[in-house]
Structures are given as C-alpha cells and as structure tokens.
Coordinates of C-alpha atoms in Angstrom, one line a residue:
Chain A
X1 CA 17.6 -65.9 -28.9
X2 CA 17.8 -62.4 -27.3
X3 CA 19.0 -59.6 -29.5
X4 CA 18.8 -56.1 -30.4
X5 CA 18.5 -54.7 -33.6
X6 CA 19.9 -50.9 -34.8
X7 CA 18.8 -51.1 -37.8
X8 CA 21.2 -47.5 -38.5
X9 CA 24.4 -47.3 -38.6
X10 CA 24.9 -43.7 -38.8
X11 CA 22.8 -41.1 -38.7
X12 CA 23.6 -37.1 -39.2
X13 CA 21.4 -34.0 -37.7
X14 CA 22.0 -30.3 -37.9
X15 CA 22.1 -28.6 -34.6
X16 CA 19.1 -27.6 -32.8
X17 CA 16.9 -30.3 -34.5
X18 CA 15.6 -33.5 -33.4
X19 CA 16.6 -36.5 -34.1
X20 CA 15.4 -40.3 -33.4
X21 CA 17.5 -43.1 -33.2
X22 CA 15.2 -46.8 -33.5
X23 CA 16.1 -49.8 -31.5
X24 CA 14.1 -53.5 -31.8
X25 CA 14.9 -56.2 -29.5
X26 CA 13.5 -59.7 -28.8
X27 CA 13.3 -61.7 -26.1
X28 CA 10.6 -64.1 -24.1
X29 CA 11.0 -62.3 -21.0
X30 CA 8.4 -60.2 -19.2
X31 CA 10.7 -58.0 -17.0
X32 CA 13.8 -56.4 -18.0
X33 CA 15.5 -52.9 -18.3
X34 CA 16.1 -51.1 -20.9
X35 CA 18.8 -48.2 -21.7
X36 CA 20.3 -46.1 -24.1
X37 CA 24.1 -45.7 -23.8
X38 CA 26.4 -43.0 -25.5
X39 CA 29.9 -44.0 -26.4
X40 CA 31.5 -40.4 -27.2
X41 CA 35.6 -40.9 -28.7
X42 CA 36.7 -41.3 -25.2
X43 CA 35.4 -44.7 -25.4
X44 CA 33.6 -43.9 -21.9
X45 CA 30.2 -45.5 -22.0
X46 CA 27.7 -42.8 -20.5
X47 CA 24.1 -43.9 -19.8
X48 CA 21.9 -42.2 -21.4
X49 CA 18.6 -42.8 -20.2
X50 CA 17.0 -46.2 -18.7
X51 CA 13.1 -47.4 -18.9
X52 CA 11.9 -50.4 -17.0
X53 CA 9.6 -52.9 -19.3
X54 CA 7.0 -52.9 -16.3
X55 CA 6.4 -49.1 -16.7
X56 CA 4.1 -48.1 -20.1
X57 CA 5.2 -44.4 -19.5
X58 CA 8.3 -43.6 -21.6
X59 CA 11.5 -42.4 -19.5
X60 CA 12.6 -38.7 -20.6
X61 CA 15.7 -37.1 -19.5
X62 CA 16.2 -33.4 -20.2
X63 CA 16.5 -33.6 -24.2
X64 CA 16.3 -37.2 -24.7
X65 CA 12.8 -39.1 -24.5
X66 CA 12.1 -42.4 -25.9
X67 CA 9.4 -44.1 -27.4
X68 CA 9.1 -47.5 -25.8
X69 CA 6.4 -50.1 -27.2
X70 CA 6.5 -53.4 -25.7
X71 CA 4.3 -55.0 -27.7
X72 CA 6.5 -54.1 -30.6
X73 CA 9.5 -54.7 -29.0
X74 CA 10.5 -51.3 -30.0
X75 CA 12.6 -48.7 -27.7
X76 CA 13.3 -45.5 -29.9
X77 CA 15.8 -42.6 -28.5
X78 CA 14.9 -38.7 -29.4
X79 CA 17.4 -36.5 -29.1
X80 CA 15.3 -33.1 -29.2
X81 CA 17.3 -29.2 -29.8
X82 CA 20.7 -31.5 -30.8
X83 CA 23.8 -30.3 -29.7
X84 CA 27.3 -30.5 -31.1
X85 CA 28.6 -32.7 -28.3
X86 CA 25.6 -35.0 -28.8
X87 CA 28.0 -36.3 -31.4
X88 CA 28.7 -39.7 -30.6
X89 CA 28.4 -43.9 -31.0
X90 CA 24.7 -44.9 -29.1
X91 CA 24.1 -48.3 -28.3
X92 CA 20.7 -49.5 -27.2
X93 CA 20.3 -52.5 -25.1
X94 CA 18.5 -54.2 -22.4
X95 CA 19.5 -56.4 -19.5
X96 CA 17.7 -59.4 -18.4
X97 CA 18.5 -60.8 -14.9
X98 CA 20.5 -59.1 -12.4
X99 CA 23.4 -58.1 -14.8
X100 CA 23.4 -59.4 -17.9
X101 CA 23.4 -57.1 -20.9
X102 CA 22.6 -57.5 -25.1
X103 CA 23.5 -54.6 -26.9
X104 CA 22.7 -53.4 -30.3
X105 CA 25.4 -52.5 -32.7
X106 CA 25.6 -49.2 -32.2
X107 CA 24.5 -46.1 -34.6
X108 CA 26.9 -43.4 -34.9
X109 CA 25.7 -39.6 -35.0
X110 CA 27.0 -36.8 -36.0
X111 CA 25.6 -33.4 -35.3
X112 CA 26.2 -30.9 -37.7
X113 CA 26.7 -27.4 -37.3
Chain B
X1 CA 28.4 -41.8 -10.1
X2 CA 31.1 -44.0 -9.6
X3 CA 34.4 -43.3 -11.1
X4 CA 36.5 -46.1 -12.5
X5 CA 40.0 -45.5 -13.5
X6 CA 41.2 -48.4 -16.2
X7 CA 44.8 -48.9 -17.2
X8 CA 46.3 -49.1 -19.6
X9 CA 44.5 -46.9 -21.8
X10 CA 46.2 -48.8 -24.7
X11 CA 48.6 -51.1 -25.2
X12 CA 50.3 -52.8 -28.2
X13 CA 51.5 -56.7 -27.8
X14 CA 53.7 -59.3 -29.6
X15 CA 51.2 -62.4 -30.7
X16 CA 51.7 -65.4 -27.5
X17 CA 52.6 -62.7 -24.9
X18 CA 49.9 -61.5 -22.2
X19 CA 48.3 -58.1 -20.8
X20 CA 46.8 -57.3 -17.7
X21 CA 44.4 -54.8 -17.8
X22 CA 43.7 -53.1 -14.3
X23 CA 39.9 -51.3 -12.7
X24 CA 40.3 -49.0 -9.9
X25 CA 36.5 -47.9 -8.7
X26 CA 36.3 -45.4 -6.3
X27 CA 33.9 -47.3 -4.0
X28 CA 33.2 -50.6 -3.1
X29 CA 31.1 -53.0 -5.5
X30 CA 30.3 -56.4 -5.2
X31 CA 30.4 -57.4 -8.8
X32 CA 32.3 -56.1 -11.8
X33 CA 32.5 -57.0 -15.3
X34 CA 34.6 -57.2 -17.9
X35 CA 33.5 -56.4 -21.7
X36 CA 35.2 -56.7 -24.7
X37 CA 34.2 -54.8 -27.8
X38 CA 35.7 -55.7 -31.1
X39 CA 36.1 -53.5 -33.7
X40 CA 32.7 -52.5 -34.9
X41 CA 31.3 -54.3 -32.7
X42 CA 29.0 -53.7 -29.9
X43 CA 30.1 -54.8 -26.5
X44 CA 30.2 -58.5 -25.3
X45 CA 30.5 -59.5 -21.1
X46 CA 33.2 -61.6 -21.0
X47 CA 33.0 -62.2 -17.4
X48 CA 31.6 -61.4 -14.3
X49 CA 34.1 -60.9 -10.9
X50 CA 32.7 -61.6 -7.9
X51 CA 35.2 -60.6 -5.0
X52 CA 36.4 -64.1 -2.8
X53 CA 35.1 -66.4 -5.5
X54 CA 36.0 -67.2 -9.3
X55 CA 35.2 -65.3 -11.8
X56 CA 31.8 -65.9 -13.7
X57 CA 32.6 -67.2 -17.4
X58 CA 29.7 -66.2 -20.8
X59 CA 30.0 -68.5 -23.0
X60 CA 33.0 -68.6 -25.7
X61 CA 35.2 -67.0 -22.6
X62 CA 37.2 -69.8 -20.9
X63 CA 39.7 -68.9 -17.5
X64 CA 42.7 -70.0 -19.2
X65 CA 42.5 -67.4 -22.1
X66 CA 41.1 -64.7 -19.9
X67 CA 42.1 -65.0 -16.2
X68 CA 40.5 -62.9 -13.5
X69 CA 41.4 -61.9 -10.5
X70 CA 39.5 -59.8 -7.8
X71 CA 41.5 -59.6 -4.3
X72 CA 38.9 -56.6 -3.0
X73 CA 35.9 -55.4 -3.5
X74 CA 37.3 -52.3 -5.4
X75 CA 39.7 -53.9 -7.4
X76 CA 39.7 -56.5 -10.5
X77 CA 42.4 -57.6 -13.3
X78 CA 41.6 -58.8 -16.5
X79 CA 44.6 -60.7 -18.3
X80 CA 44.3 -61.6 -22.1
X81 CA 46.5 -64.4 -22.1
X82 CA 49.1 -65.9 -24.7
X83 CA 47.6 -63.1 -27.3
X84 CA 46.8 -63.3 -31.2
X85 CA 45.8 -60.7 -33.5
X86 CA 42.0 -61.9 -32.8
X87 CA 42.2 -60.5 -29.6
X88 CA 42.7 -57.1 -30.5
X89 CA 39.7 -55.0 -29.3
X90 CA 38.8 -52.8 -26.4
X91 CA 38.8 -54.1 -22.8
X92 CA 36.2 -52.5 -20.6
X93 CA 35.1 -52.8 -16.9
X94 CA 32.3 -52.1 -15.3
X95 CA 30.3 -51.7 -12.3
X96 CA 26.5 -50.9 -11.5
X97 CA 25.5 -47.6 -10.1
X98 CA 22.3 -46.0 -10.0
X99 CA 20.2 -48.0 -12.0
X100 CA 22.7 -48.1 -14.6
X101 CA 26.0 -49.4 -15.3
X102 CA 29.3 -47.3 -15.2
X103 CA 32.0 -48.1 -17.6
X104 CA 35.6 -47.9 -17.5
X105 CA 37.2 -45.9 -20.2
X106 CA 38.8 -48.8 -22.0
X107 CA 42.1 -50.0 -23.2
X108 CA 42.7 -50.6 -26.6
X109 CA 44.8 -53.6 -27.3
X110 CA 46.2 -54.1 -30.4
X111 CA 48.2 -57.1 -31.0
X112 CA 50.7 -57.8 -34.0

C-alpha cells in the first residue's frame, strides 16, 4: 500500500527560527514527485515546494528546503527565519502516475510571535 | 498560476437533498479533479474529469452518489447527490499547473 506518514500533528515555532516538519512515505515505485502543500484558513492549497524522486539534490525555495532521502523514504520540510503568516495546515505527499496523489495527514503550525 | 474560482464557498443541506458544487479555471485544462477532505482528514481524489468523456471514478466514489459533469475544457460540476451527514466535508477542485497542482478554495458542506 502507498502511504504517507506525518507523524506531527502540530507543531509551534517562534518567529525568526527554524523549524522542520518530517514526512515518511512508502511505495514500490521508482519515479514519483514529491511536494509540500500549505493549507492556510482559506482552505486554499498552496504548493509549497516540489522535489522529483530521480533528482538526489534537495529542492529549496526561498526559506523552505527539504531533506529528501529516498532510501529512507523520508521527505522532511524546513521552514528557516519563520514568519507569522507561515502559520498554517502542511500536508506532504507524493503523486505516482500522471495525477494521482497520497497525502499525509497534515501537521498544523503555528508561529509564534 | 492558474486561478480557480469554486462556488459555493459553503453550503448547508437537508439529509436526501443534492449540491452542485461549480470550478471556473481561468484557462483551459484538460483534466480536473475533484477532492474531498473530511474533517481532519487529509485530502482524498474523488474523481478525475476529463472534458468529452466520463468522469474517472477512485475507488469507494461511485457516479450515482457523486455525478460529474465537464461540458468545456474550463469548466467542471461536482454534485453530492441524495446527501447524509457523512458527506459533510470540504469539496475541492483542482487543476495541474507548473509542476504542481492548483487548488480551488473549497466549499464546505455541512449536511444536517
């Protein structure tokens, strides 16, 4: 079975620090995406940041980096110099195929001030 | 990226009545999806629209609970027919845009 594992449901950081959200998945294919979505109250889903399973160097956009070990399944998101509106649900997951998506749980953060 | 415009934004329903739940995108797409995201849950693709043909069922998602209809290719529908409190969640669309996916705000259906 394909799934994805946040194994925190919430999280809290104080503004300006860093932060790292973890993310585990498993699955028996060889190529597939990765991502990191935010889901602020809205409800909008905003992608975060995306890394492609072929690629061994992690993805970084502006403040947010990950840690991405295929051989341990494991797809980490740092937030670095956090920001208020940073505060929001984040879902990890990772899409197999053209389309198909399996998402974590979620972890809710909250960045303090 | 593309925008998508999703109404209603909520909505609440008698149990046994229906909602349609309409996505604008501002461009044209060939496929778009609809999620559904249960309370504390994470997301779940309930189907996939493909505009001209029938709507792609996941498993646990059958046509006649969740009709689909897609008349352009920047248009879709999503009804949640004959409604129980079970199906209270948010509804999402979505579309794929540069190397990601693009997500409709959602509508929260509550039914009673």
């Amino acid at each position: 079975a394909q799934t994805v594992t946040q194994s925190q449901p919430e999280m809290s950081v104080q503004e300006a620090e860093t932060v790292t959200l973890s993310c585990t998945y498993d699955t028996s294919e060889n190529n597939y995406y990765l991502f990191w979505y935010k889901q602020p109250p809205s409800r909008q889903m905003i992608l975060v940041i995306r890394q492609e399973a072929y690629k061994q160097q992690n993805a970084t956009e502006n403040r947010f980096s990950v840690n991405f070990q295929k051989a341990a399944k494991s797809f980490s998101l740092k937030i670095s110099d956090s920001q208020l509106g940073d505060t929001a649900m984040y879902f990890c997951a990772f899409m197999i195929g053209t389309y198909k998506y399996i998402f974590g749980t979620g972890t809710r953060l909250k960045v303090l001030a | 990226s593309a925008v998508i415009s999703q109404k209603p934004s909520r909505d609440i329903c008698q149990r046994g009545t229906s909602l349609t739940i309409q996505c604008q995108v501002d461009s044209q797409v060939t496929m778009m999806f609809w999620y559904r995201q249960q309370p504390g849950q994470s997301l779940t693709l309930i189907a996939t629209a493909n505009q001209g043909s029938e709507a792609t069922y996941e498993s646990g998602f059958v046509i006649d609970k969740f009709p689909i209809s897609r008349p352009n290719l920047t248009f879709s529908t999503l009804t949640v027919s004959n409604m129980s409190p079970e199906d209270s969640s948010i509804y999402l669309c979505s579309v794929e845009r540069e190397g990601g996916y693009t997500f409709g705000s959602g509508t929260r259906l509550t039914v009673v």
